[in-house]
PDB file of C-alpha atoms in Angstrom:
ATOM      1  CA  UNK P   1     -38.553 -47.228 -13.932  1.00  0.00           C
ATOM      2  CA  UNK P   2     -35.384 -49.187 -15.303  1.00  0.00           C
ATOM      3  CA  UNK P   3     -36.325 -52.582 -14.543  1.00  0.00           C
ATOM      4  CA  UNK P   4     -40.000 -51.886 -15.780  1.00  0.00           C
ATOM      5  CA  UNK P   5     -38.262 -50.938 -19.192  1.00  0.00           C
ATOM      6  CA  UNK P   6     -36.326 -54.148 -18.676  1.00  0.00           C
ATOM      7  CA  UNK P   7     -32.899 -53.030 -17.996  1.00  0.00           C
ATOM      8  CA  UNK P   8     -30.775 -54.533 -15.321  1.00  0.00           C
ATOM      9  CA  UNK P   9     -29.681 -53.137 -12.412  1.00  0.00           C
ATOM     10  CA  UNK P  10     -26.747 -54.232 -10.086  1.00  0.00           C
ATOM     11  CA  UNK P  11     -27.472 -52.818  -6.492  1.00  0.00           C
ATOM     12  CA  UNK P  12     -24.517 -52.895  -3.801  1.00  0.00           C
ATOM     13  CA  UNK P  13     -23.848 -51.381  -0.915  1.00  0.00           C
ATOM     14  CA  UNK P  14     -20.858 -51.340   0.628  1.00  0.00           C
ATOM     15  CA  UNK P  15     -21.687 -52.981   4.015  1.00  0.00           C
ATOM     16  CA  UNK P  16     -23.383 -56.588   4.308  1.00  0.00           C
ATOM     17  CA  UNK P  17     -26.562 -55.382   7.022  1.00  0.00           C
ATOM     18  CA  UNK P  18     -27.542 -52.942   4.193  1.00  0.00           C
ATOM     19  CA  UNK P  19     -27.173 -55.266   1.801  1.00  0.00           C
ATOM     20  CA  UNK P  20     -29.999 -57.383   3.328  1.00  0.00           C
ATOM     21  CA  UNK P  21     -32.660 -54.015   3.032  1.00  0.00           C
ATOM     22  CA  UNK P  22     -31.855 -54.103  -0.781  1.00  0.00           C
ATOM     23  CA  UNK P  23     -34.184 -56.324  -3.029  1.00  0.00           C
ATOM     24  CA  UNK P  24     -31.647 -58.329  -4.705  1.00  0.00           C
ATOM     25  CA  UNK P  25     -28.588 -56.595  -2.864  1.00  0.00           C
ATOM     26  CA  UNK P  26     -25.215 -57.649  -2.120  1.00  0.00           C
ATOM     27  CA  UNK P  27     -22.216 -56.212  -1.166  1.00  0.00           C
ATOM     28  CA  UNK P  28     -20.042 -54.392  -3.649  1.00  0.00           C
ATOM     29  CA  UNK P  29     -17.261 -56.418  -2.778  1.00  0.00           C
ATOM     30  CA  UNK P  30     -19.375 -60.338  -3.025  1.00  0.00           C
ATOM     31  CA  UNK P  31     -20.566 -59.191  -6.426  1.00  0.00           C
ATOM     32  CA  UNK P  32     -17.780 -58.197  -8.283  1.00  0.00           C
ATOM     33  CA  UNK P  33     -14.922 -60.081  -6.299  1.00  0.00           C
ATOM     34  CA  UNK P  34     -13.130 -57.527  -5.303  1.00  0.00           C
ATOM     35  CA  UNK P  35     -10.134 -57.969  -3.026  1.00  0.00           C
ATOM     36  CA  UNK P  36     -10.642 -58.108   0.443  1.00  0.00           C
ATOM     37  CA  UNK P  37      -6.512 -56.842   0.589  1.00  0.00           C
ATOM     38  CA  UNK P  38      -6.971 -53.346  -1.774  1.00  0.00           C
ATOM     39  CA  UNK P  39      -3.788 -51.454  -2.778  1.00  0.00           C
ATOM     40  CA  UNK P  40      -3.622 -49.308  -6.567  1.00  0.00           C
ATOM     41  CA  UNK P  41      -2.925 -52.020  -7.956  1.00  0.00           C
ATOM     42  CA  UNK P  42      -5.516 -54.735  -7.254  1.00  0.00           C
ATOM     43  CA  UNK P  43      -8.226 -55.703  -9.663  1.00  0.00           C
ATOM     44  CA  UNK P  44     -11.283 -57.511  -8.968  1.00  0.00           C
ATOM     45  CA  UNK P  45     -11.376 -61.341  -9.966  1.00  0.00           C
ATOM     46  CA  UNK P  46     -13.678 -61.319 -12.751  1.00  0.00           C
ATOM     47  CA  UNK P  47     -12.771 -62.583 -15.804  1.00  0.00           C
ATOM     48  CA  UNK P  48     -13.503 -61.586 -19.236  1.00  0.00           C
ATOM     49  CA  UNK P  49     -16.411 -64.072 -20.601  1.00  0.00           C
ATOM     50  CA  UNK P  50     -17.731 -65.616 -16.971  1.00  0.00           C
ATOM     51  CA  UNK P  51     -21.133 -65.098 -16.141  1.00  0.00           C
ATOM     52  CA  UNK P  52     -20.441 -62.386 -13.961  1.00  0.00           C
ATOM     53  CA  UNK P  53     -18.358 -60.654 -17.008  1.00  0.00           C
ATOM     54  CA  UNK P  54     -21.487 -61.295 -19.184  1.00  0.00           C
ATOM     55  CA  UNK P  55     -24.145 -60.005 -16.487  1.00  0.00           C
ATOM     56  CA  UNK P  56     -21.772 -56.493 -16.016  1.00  0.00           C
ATOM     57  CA  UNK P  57     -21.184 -56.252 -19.964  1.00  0.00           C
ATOM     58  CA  UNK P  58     -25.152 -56.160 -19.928  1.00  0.00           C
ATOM     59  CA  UNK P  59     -25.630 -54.135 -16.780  1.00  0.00           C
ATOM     60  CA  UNK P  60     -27.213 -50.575 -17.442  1.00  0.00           C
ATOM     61  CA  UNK P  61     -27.065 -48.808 -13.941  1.00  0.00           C
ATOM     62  CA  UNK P  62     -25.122 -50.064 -10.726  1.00  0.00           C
ATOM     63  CA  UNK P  63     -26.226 -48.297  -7.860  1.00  0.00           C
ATOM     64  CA  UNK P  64     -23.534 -48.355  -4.799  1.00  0.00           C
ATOM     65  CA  UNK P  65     -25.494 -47.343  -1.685  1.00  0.00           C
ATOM     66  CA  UNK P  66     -22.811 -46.183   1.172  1.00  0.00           C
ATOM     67  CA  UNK P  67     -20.458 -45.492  -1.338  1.00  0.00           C
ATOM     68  CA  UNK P  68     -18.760 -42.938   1.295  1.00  0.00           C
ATOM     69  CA  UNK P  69     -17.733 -45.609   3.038  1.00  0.00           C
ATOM     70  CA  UNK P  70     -15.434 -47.846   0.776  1.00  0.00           C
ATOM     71  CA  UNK P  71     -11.864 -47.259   0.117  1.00  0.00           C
ATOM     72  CA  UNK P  72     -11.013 -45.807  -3.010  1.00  0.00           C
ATOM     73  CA  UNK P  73      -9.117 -48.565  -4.161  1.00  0.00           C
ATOM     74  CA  UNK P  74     -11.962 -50.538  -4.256  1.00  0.00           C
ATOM     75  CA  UNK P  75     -13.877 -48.017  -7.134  1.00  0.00           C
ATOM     76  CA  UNK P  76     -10.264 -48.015  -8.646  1.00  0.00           C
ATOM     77  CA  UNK P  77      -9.832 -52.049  -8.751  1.00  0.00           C
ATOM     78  CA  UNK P  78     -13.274 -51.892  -9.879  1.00  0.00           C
ATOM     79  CA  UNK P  79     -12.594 -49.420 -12.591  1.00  0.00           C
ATOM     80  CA  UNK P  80      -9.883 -50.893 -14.239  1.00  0.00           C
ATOM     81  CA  UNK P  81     -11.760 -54.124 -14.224  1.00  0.00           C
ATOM     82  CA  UNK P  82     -14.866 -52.681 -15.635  1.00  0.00           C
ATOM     83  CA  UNK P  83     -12.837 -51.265 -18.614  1.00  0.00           C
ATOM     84  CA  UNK P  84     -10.944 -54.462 -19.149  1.00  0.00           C
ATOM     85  CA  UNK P  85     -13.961 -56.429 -19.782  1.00  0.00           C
ATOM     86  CA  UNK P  86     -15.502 -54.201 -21.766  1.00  0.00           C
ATOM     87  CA  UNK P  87     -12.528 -53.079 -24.089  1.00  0.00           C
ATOM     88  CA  UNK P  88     -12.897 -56.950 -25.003  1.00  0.00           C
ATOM     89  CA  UNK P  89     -15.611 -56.074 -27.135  1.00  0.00           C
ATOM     90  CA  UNK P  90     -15.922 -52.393 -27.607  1.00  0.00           C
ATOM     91  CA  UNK P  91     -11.498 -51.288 -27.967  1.00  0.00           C
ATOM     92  CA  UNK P  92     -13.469 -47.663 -28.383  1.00  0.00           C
ATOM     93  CA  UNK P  93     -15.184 -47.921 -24.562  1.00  0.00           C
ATOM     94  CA  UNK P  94     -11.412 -48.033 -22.786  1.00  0.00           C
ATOM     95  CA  UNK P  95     -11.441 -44.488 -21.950  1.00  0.00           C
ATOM     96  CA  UNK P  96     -15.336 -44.629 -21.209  1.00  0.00           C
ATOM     97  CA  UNK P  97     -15.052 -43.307 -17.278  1.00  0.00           C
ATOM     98  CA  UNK P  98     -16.918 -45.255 -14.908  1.00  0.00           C
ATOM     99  CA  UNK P  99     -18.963 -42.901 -12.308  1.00  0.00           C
TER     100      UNK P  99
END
């Protein structure tokens, strides 16, 4: 229903074999570079006007399959991340939560 209305979506898992059953998938941690080595304070390696900055800016659902299974540093790194590039251009969105 999303992509029919033309909205992207960024699926992820958070192992590589089910990344293969996912049209498009990946794992969370090849698409948005997150560090293999995660402690609280790690971010991922995107940076603000890449591609990859651009595609999340537009991004309007990610869905993490096996969520369960990744550290939470990873959704942390990811977080702060997420809110850096978008505080670029929205200052209001830096206390959007992600989740």
């Amino acid at each position: 229903m999303i992509r029919s209305r033309k909205q992207i979506v960024l699926p992820v898992t958070s192992s590589g074999i089910a990344a293969l059953l996912l049209p498009n998938g990946r794992t969370a941690h090849s698409r948005f570079n997150i560090p293999l080595k995660l402690s609280e304070d790690k971010l991922c390696n995107i940076k603000p006007g890449t591609m990859l900055a651009e595609l999340i800016e537009k991004t309007d659902l990610i869905i993490w399959d096996e969520a369960p299974m990744t550290h939470k540093h990873a959704f942390e790194a990811l977080d702060k991340t997420l809110r850096d590039i978008i505080s670029k251009k929205k200052p209001s969105t830096k206390e959007q939560t992600f989740g």
